[in-house]
PDB file of C-alpha atoms in Angstrom:
ATOM      1  CA  ASN A  80     -13.510  -4.639  12.845  1.00  0.00           C
ATOM      2  CA  ALA A  81     -15.873  -3.445  10.143  1.00  0.00           C
ATOM      3  CA  GLY A  82     -13.258  -4.180   7.467  1.00  0.00           C
ATOM      4  CA  VAL A  83     -13.664  -2.164   4.268  1.00  0.00           C
ATOM      5  CA  THR A  84     -16.844  -0.117   4.014  1.00  0.00           C
ATOM      6  CA  GLN A  85     -18.197   1.700   0.976  1.00  0.00           C
ATOM      7  CA  THR A  86     -21.001   4.207   0.538  1.00  0.00           C
ATOM      8  CA  PRO A  87     -23.359   4.529  -1.183  1.00  0.00           C
ATOM      9  CA  LYS A  88     -24.346   1.008  -2.298  1.00  0.00           C
ATOM     10  CA  PHE A  89     -26.238   2.318  -5.302  1.00  0.00           C
ATOM     11  CA  GLN A  90     -26.149   5.615  -7.185  1.00  0.00           C
ATOM     12  CA  VAL A  91     -27.745   7.002 -10.337  1.00  0.00           C
ATOM     13  CA  LEU A  92     -26.220  10.086 -11.948  1.00  0.00           C
ATOM     14  CA  LYS A  93     -26.943  12.165 -14.997  1.00  0.00           C
ATOM     15  CA  THR A  94     -24.215  12.792 -17.533  1.00  0.00           C
ATOM     16  CA  GLY A  95     -22.029  15.677 -16.388  1.00  0.00           C
ATOM     17  CA  GLN A  96     -22.804  15.383 -12.674  1.00  0.00           C
ATOM     18  CA  SER A  97     -20.022  14.885 -10.175  1.00  0.00           C
ATOM     19  CA  MET A  98     -19.960  12.767  -7.047  1.00  0.00           C
ATOM     20  CA  THR A  99     -17.670  11.108  -4.514  1.00  0.00           C
ATOM     21  CA  LEU A 100     -17.640   7.418  -3.673  1.00  0.00           C
ATOM     22  CA  GLN A 101     -16.565   6.876  -0.089  1.00  0.00           C
ATOM     23  CA  CYS A 102     -14.259   4.121   1.153  1.00  0.00           C
ATOM     24  CA  ALA A 103     -12.971   3.518   4.665  1.00  0.00           C
ATOM     25  CA  GLN A 104     -11.031   0.730   6.374  1.00  0.00           C
ATOM     26  CA  ASP A 105     -10.310   0.142  10.057  1.00  0.00           C
ATOM     27  CA  MET A 106      -7.496  -2.383   9.718  1.00  0.00           C
ATOM     28  CA  ASN A 107      -4.666   0.174   9.616  1.00  0.00           C
ATOM     29  CA  HIS A 108      -3.718  -0.978   6.116  1.00  0.00           C
ATOM     30  CA  GLU A 109      -1.146   1.067   4.260  1.00  0.00           C
ATOM     31  CA  TYR A 110      -2.363   0.214   0.767  1.00  0.00           C
ATOM     32  CA  MET A 111      -5.748   1.143  -0.613  1.00  0.00           C
ATOM     33  CA  SER A 112      -7.074   0.934  -4.147  1.00  0.00           C
ATOM     34  CA  TRP A 113     -10.106   1.421  -6.354  1.00  0.00           C
ATOM     35  CA  TYR A 114     -11.245  -1.020  -9.032  1.00  0.00           C
ATOM     36  CA  ARG A 115     -14.113  -1.048 -11.459  1.00  0.00           C
ATOM     37  CA  GLN A 116     -15.880  -4.157 -12.639  1.00  0.00           C
ATOM     38  CA  ASP A 117     -17.805  -4.205 -15.883  1.00  0.00           C
ATOM     39  CA  PRO A 118     -20.204  -7.021 -16.900  1.00  0.00           C
ATOM     40  CA  GLY A 119     -18.439 -10.269 -17.735  1.00  0.00           C
ATOM     41  CA  MET A 120     -15.044  -8.846 -16.888  1.00  0.00           C
ATOM     42  CA  GLY A 121     -12.547  -8.949 -14.106  1.00  0.00           C
ATOM     43  CA  LEU A 122     -11.649  -5.957 -12.011  1.00  0.00           C
ATOM     44  CA  ARG A 123      -9.492  -3.169 -13.407  1.00  0.00           C
ATOM     45  CA  LEU A 124      -7.405  -0.850 -11.279  1.00  0.00           C
ATOM     46  CA  ILE A 125      -8.363   2.845 -11.345  1.00  0.00           C
ATOM     47  CA  HIS A 126      -6.132   4.466  -8.699  1.00  0.00           C
ATOM     48  CA  TYR A 127      -4.211   3.299  -5.695  1.00  0.00           C
ATOM     49  CA  SER A 128      -2.441   4.670  -2.647  1.00  0.00           C
ATOM     50  CA  VAL A 129       0.569   3.334  -0.751  1.00  0.00           C
ATOM     51  CA  GLY A 130       0.014   5.590   2.240  1.00  0.00           C
ATOM     52  CA  ALA A 131      -1.464   8.856   3.422  1.00  0.00           C
ATOM     53  CA  GLY A 132      -0.611  11.624   0.974  1.00  0.00           C
ATOM     54  CA  ILE A 133       0.596   9.242  -1.751  1.00  0.00           C
ATOM     55  CA  THR A 134      -1.531   8.204  -4.719  1.00  0.00           C
ATOM     56  CA  ASP A 135      -0.848   6.891  -8.199  1.00  0.00           C
ATOM     57  CA  GLN A 136      -2.727   5.927 -11.346  1.00  0.00           C
ATOM     58  CA  GLY A 137      -3.787   2.443 -12.308  1.00  0.00           C
ATOM     59  CA  GLU A 138      -4.958   1.069 -15.661  1.00  0.00           C
ATOM     60  CA  VAL A 139      -8.060   3.232 -16.173  1.00  0.00           C
ATOM     61  CA  PRO A 140      -7.608   6.536 -14.284  1.00  0.00           C
ATOM     62  CA  ASN A 141      -9.216   8.966 -16.738  1.00  0.00           C
ATOM     63  CA  GLY A 142     -12.256  10.757 -15.357  1.00  0.00           C
ATOM     64  CA  TYR A 143     -11.452   9.936 -11.728  1.00  0.00           C
ATOM     65  CA  ASN A 144      -9.572  11.691  -8.932  1.00  0.00           C
ATOM     66  CA  VAL A 145      -8.429  10.379  -5.572  1.00  0.00           C
ATOM     67  CA  SER A 146      -6.805  11.717  -2.434  1.00  0.00           C
ATOM     68  CA  ARG A 147      -5.557  10.079   0.756  1.00  0.00           C
ATOM     69  CA  SER A 148      -5.509  12.519   3.631  1.00  0.00           C
ATOM     70  CA  THR A 149      -5.783   9.803   6.304  1.00  0.00           C
ATOM     71  CA  THR A 150      -4.816   6.132   6.530  1.00  0.00           C
ATOM     72  CA  GLU A 151      -8.451   5.141   6.931  1.00  0.00           C
ATOM     73  CA  ASP A 152     -10.166   6.953   4.043  1.00  0.00           C
ATOM     74  CA  PHE A 153      -9.706   6.819   0.275  1.00  0.00           C
ATOM     75  CA  PRO A 154     -12.506   8.605  -1.600  1.00  0.00           C
ATOM     76  CA  LEU A 155     -12.957   8.339  -5.368  1.00  0.00           C
ATOM     77  CA  ARG A 156     -14.276  11.391  -7.182  1.00  0.00           C
ATOM     78  CA  LEU A 157     -16.009  11.393 -10.536  1.00  0.00           C
ATOM     79  CA  LEU A 158     -15.429  14.827 -12.016  1.00  0.00           C
ATOM     80  CA  SER A 159     -18.047  14.818 -14.797  1.00  0.00           C
ATOM     81  CA  ALA A 160     -19.899  11.522 -15.025  1.00  0.00           C
ATOM     82  CA  ALA A 161     -20.210   9.791 -18.395  1.00  0.00           C
ATOM     83  CA  PRO A 162     -22.262   6.710 -19.400  1.00  0.00           C
ATOM     84  CA  SER A 163     -18.980   4.819 -19.881  1.00  0.00           C
ATOM     85  CA  GLN A 164     -18.459   5.087 -16.127  1.00  0.00           C
ATOM     86  CA  THR A 165     -21.511   2.934 -15.443  1.00  0.00           C
ATOM     87  CA  SER A 166     -19.970   0.077 -13.486  1.00  0.00           C
ATOM     88  CA  VAL A 167     -19.567  -1.518 -10.087  1.00  0.00           C
ATOM     89  CA  TYR A 168     -16.795   0.075  -8.066  1.00  0.00           C
ATOM     90  CA  PHE A 169     -14.807  -1.788  -5.439  1.00  0.00           C
ATOM     91  CA  CYS A 170     -12.441  -0.396  -2.890  1.00  0.00           C
ATOM     92  CA  ALA A 171      -9.738  -2.636  -1.429  1.00  0.00           C
ATOM     93  CA  SER A 172      -7.053  -2.406   1.221  1.00  0.00           C
ATOM     94  CA  SER A 173      -4.035  -4.455   2.224  1.00  0.00           C
ATOM     95  CA  TYR A 174      -0.860  -4.485   4.238  1.00  0.00           C
ATOM     96  CA  ALA A 175       2.283  -3.281   2.504  1.00  0.00           C
ATOM     97  CA  SER A 176       4.233  -6.504   2.970  1.00  0.00           C
ATOM     98  CA  LEU A 177       4.015  -9.164   0.260  1.00  0.00           C
ATOM     99  CA  ASP A 178       4.172 -11.808   2.964  1.00  0.00           C
ATOM    100  CA  GLN A 179       0.900 -10.498   4.301  1.00  0.00           C
ATOM    101  CA  TYR A 180      -0.489  -9.708   0.904  1.00  0.00           C
ATOM    102  CA  THR A 181      -4.201 -10.229   0.868  1.00  0.00           C
ATOM    103  CA  GLN A 182      -6.461  -7.573  -0.532  1.00  0.00           C
ATOM    104  CA  TYR A 183      -9.684  -7.065   1.393  1.00  0.00           C
ATOM    105  CA  PHE A 184     -12.517  -5.790  -0.767  1.00  0.00           C
ATOM    106  CA  GLY A 185     -15.499  -3.695   0.181  1.00  0.00           C
ATOM    107  CA  PRO A 186     -19.065  -4.640  -0.850  1.00  0.00           C
ATOM    108  CA  GLY A 187     -19.049  -2.345  -3.881  1.00  0.00           C
ATOM    109  CA  THR A 188     -20.969   0.664  -5.200  1.00  0.00           C
ATOM    110  CA  ARG A 189     -23.182   0.107  -8.215  1.00  0.00           C
ATOM    111  CA  LEU A 190     -23.152   3.282 -10.321  1.00  0.00           C
ATOM    112  CA  THR A 191     -25.417   4.047 -13.268  1.00  0.00           C
ATOM    113  CA  VAL A 192     -24.828   7.128 -15.411  1.00  0.00           C
ATOM    114  CA  LEU A 193     -27.740   8.129 -17.623  1.00  0.00           C
TER     115      LEU A 193
ATOM    116  CA  GLY B 137       0.153  -7.230 -23.345  1.00  0.00           C
ATOM    117  CA  GLU B 138       0.367  -9.383 -20.253  1.00  0.00           C
ATOM    118  CA  SER B 139      -2.863 -11.015 -19.276  1.00  0.00           C
ATOM    119  CA  VAL B 140      -4.429 -13.574 -17.054  1.00  0.00           C
ATOM    120  CA  GLY B 141      -7.315 -15.454 -18.590  1.00  0.00           C
ATOM    121  CA  LEU B 142      -9.670 -18.310 -17.972  1.00  0.00           C
ATOM    122  CA  HIS B 143     -10.536 -21.219 -20.223  1.00  0.00           C
ATOM    123  CA  LEU B 144     -14.240 -21.662 -19.454  1.00  0.00           C
ATOM    124  CA  PRO B 145     -16.813 -18.984 -18.627  1.00  0.00           C
ATOM    125  CA  THR B 146     -19.247 -21.342 -16.826  1.00  0.00           C
ATOM    126  CA  LEU B 147     -18.793 -24.632 -14.994  1.00  0.00           C
ATOM    127  CA  SER B 148     -21.800 -26.654 -13.839  1.00  0.00           C
ATOM    128  CA  VAL B 149     -21.328 -29.439 -11.294  1.00  0.00           C
ATOM    129  CA  GLN B 150     -23.423 -31.617  -9.019  1.00  0.00           C
ATOM    130  CA  GLU B 151     -23.263 -31.173  -5.268  1.00  0.00           C
ATOM    131  CA  GLY B 152     -20.574 -33.442  -3.848  1.00  0.00           C
ATOM    132  CA  ASP B 153     -18.515 -33.542  -7.036  1.00  0.00           C
ATOM    133  CA  ASN B 154     -15.030 -32.096  -7.252  1.00  0.00           C
ATOM    134  CA  SER B 155     -14.678 -28.893  -9.291  1.00  0.00           C
ATOM    135  CA  ILE B 156     -11.677 -27.790 -11.293  1.00  0.00           C
ATOM    136  CA  ILE B 157     -11.389 -24.208 -12.499  1.00  0.00           C
ATOM    137  CA  ASN B 158      -8.567 -23.419 -14.881  1.00  0.00           C
ATOM    138  CA  CYS B 159      -6.582 -20.290 -15.610  1.00  0.00           C
ATOM    139  CA  ALA B 160      -3.837 -19.442 -18.080  1.00  0.00           C
ATOM    140  CA  TYR B 161      -1.373 -16.622 -17.623  1.00  0.00           C
ATOM    141  CA  SER B 162       1.019 -15.075 -20.095  1.00  0.00           C
ATOM    142  CA  ASN B 163       3.498 -13.172 -17.930  1.00  0.00           C
ATOM    143  CA  SER B 164       6.351 -15.603 -17.363  1.00  0.00           C
ATOM    144  CA  ALA B 165       7.752 -13.202 -14.745  1.00  0.00           C
ATOM    145  CA  SER B 166       4.679 -13.554 -12.519  1.00  0.00           C
ATOM    146  CA  ASP B 167       5.630 -15.037  -9.176  1.00  0.00           C
ATOM    147  CA  TYR B 168       2.505 -14.747  -7.080  1.00  0.00           C
ATOM    148  CA  PHE B 169      -1.021 -15.888  -7.908  1.00  0.00           C
ATOM    149  CA  ILE B 170      -4.273 -15.519  -6.051  1.00  0.00           C
ATOM    150  CA  TRP B 171      -7.736 -17.026  -6.398  1.00  0.00           C
ATOM    151  CA  TYR B 172     -10.770 -14.970  -5.451  1.00  0.00           C
ATOM    152  CA  LYS B 173     -14.403 -15.953  -5.003  1.00  0.00           C
ATOM    153  CA  GLN B 174     -17.109 -13.410  -5.759  1.00  0.00           C
ATOM    154  CA  GLU B 175     -20.672 -14.065  -4.724  1.00  0.00           C
ATOM    155  CA  SER B 176     -23.504 -12.140  -6.292  1.00  0.00           C
ATOM    156  CA  GLY B 177     -23.657  -8.553  -5.017  1.00  0.00           C
ATOM    157  CA  LYS B 178     -20.453  -8.818  -3.016  1.00  0.00           C
ATOM    158  CA  GLY B 179     -16.817  -7.934  -3.373  1.00  0.00           C
ATOM    159  CA  PRO B 180     -14.166 -10.543  -4.226  1.00  0.00           C
ATOM    160  CA  GLN B 181     -13.058 -12.705  -1.321  1.00  0.00           C
ATOM    161  CA  PHE B 182      -9.559 -14.163  -1.013  1.00  0.00           C
ATOM    162  CA  ILE B 183      -9.508 -17.972  -1.236  1.00  0.00           C
ATOM    163  CA  ILE B 184      -5.925 -19.118  -1.608  1.00  0.00           C
ATOM    164  CA  ASP B 185      -2.626 -17.978  -3.030  1.00  0.00           C
ATOM    165  CA  ILE B 186       0.511 -19.613  -4.356  1.00  0.00           C
ATOM    166  CA  ARG B 187       4.018 -18.458  -5.097  1.00  0.00           C
ATOM    167  CA  SER B 188       5.908 -19.449  -8.224  1.00  0.00           C
ATOM    168  CA  ASN B 189       8.402 -21.526  -6.224  1.00  0.00           C
ATOM    169  CA  MET B 190       5.567 -23.917  -5.349  1.00  0.00           C
ATOM    170  CA  ASP B 191       3.640 -26.434  -7.469  1.00  0.00           C
ATOM    171  CA  LYS B 192       0.789 -27.029  -5.106  1.00  0.00           C
ATOM    172  CA  ARG B 193      -0.849 -25.499  -2.106  1.00  0.00           C
ATOM    173  CA  GLN B 194      -3.780 -26.804  -0.108  1.00  0.00           C
ATOM    174  CA  GLY B 195      -6.380 -25.076   1.981  1.00  0.00           C
ATOM    175  CA  GLN B 196      -9.659 -26.168   3.443  1.00  0.00           C
ATOM    176  CA  ARG B 197     -11.370 -28.127   0.619  1.00  0.00           C
ATOM    177  CA  VAL B 198      -9.376 -26.140  -1.962  1.00  0.00           C
ATOM    178  CA  THR B 199      -6.129 -26.895  -3.741  1.00  0.00           C
ATOM    179  CA  VAL B 200      -4.274 -24.676  -6.164  1.00  0.00           C
ATOM    180  CA  LEU B 201      -1.908 -26.211  -8.705  1.00  0.00           C
ATOM    181  CA  LEU B 202       0.672 -24.248 -10.626  1.00  0.00           C
ATOM    182  CA  ASN B 203       2.366 -25.492 -13.790  1.00  0.00           C
ATOM    183  CA  LYS B 204       4.977 -22.936 -14.747  1.00  0.00           C
ATOM    184  CA  THR B 205       6.065 -24.868 -17.825  1.00  0.00           C
ATOM    185  CA  VAL B 206       2.757 -24.269 -19.571  1.00  0.00           C
ATOM    186  CA  LYS B 207       1.801 -21.192 -17.524  1.00  0.00           C
ATOM    187  CA  HIS B 208      -1.317 -22.752 -16.153  1.00  0.00           C
ATOM    188  CA  LEU B 209      -3.061 -22.432 -12.817  1.00  0.00           C
ATOM    189  CA  SER B 210      -5.992 -24.414 -11.477  1.00  0.00           C
ATOM    190  CA  LEU B 211      -8.277 -24.283  -8.474  1.00  0.00           C
ATOM    191  CA  GLN B 212      -9.705 -27.557  -7.244  1.00  0.00           C
ATOM    192  CA  ILE B 213     -12.674 -27.568  -4.892  1.00  0.00           C
ATOM    193  CA  ALA B 214     -13.390 -30.857  -3.167  1.00  0.00           C
ATOM    194  CA  ALA B 215     -16.934 -32.005  -2.411  1.00  0.00           C
ATOM    195  CA  THR B 216     -18.488 -28.933  -3.990  1.00  0.00           C
ATOM    196  CA  GLN B 217     -21.395 -27.438  -2.066  1.00  0.00           C
ATOM    197  CA  PRO B 218     -24.213 -25.103  -3.136  1.00  0.00           C
ATOM    198  CA  GLY B 219     -22.489 -22.355  -1.151  1.00  0.00           C
ATOM    199  CA  ASP B 220     -19.546 -22.615  -3.532  1.00  0.00           C
ATOM    200  CA  SER B 221     -21.677 -21.210  -6.353  1.00  0.00           C
ATOM    201  CA  ALA B 222     -19.987 -17.968  -7.345  1.00  0.00           C
ATOM    202  CA  VAL B 223     -17.652 -16.415  -9.901  1.00  0.00           C
ATOM    203  CA  TYR B 224     -14.019 -17.372  -9.410  1.00  0.00           C
ATOM    204  CA  PHE B 225     -11.165 -15.165 -10.540  1.00  0.00           C
ATOM    205  CA  CYS B 226      -7.501 -15.873 -10.782  1.00  0.00           C
ATOM    206  CA  ALA B 227      -5.150 -12.923 -10.510  1.00  0.00           C
ATOM    207  CA  ASP B 228      -1.442 -12.321 -10.545  1.00  0.00           C
ATOM    208  CA  LEU B 229       0.620  -9.480  -9.181  1.00  0.00           C
ATOM    209  CA  GLU B 230       2.490  -6.870 -11.156  1.00  0.00           C
ATOM    210  CA  PRO B 231       4.873  -4.907  -8.941  1.00  0.00           C
ATOM    211  CA  GLN B 232       4.788  -1.150  -9.466  1.00  0.00           C
ATOM    212  CA  ASN B 233       7.766   1.119  -8.938  1.00  0.00           C
ATOM    213  CA  THR B 234       6.015   2.547  -5.862  1.00  0.00           C
ATOM    214  CA  GLY B 235       6.149  -0.858  -4.166  1.00  0.00           C
ATOM    215  CA  PHE B 236       2.439  -1.401  -4.720  1.00  0.00           C
ATOM    216  CA  GLN B 237       1.500  -4.801  -6.108  1.00  0.00           C
ATOM    217  CA  LYS B 238      -1.150  -4.366  -8.795  1.00  0.00           C
ATOM    218  CA  LEU B 239      -3.617  -7.207  -9.129  1.00  0.00           C
ATOM    219  CA  VAL B 240      -4.267  -8.277 -12.721  1.00  0.00           C
ATOM    220  CA  PHE B 241      -7.529 -10.204 -12.881  1.00  0.00           C
ATOM    221  CA  GLY B 242      -8.775 -12.744 -15.353  1.00  0.00           C
ATOM    222  CA  THR B 243     -12.337 -12.523 -16.654  1.00  0.00           C
ATOM    223  CA  GLY B 244     -13.806 -15.068 -14.254  1.00  0.00           C
ATOM    224  CA  THR B 245     -15.480 -18.483 -14.299  1.00  0.00           C
ATOM    225  CA  ARG B 246     -18.988 -18.900 -12.982  1.00  0.00           C
ATOM    226  CA  LEU B 247     -19.403 -22.070 -10.920  1.00  0.00           C
ATOM    227  CA  LEU B 248     -22.957 -23.399 -10.687  1.00  0.00           C
ATOM    228  CA  VAL B 249     -23.602 -26.143  -8.150  1.00  0.00           C
ATOM    229  CA  SER B 250     -26.850 -28.046  -8.424  1.00  0.00           C
ATOM    230  CA  PRO B 251     -28.257 -30.240  -5.624  1.00  0.00           C
TER     231      PRO B 251
END
């Protein structure tokens, strides 16, 4: 298994540009989520999904859109990039059962918005 | 609001020593805690978890202690090795009405292991 994969690893955008961060998992996990990590801080939840076709907002959803058309993929879209969105973005997946609850994180995408 | 936080931002230890990383939480309703290790340039990696009905749980070279009376969590690493150098996060779970369990992370403690 490849686990959780993210592309690209690095990205530089200009203010106002849009882009999509890709995330895929091959573990047949029901839950997937996106976090951002700012310097010196823990991760904060942006959006999450409990299954194909079902998404919901986390703590910091503004400026981001998600969709979940398949179990495997959970892309994160930046609609109009702003410097405040400069961060490292992590995608994670997990089983739905609390007894199996372990979130598996991808390697991250480092985004800089100029 | 509810939060999970850490006492010390950086902990420096000698190789072979035992390390103790502390964490305080404020949500008395929290019933599941997780420790993550994050190496430079990588995503967080699950280390160990503990439920609120337990006081202690042991893994390979790691032990997590939970004191619900003072809402305190600690991660003990035995015989610390240079490969243990990383940022360690504690996190607890906040159940959402969708069934999803949201992870609430603390700010992290950087562990530096010198030879």
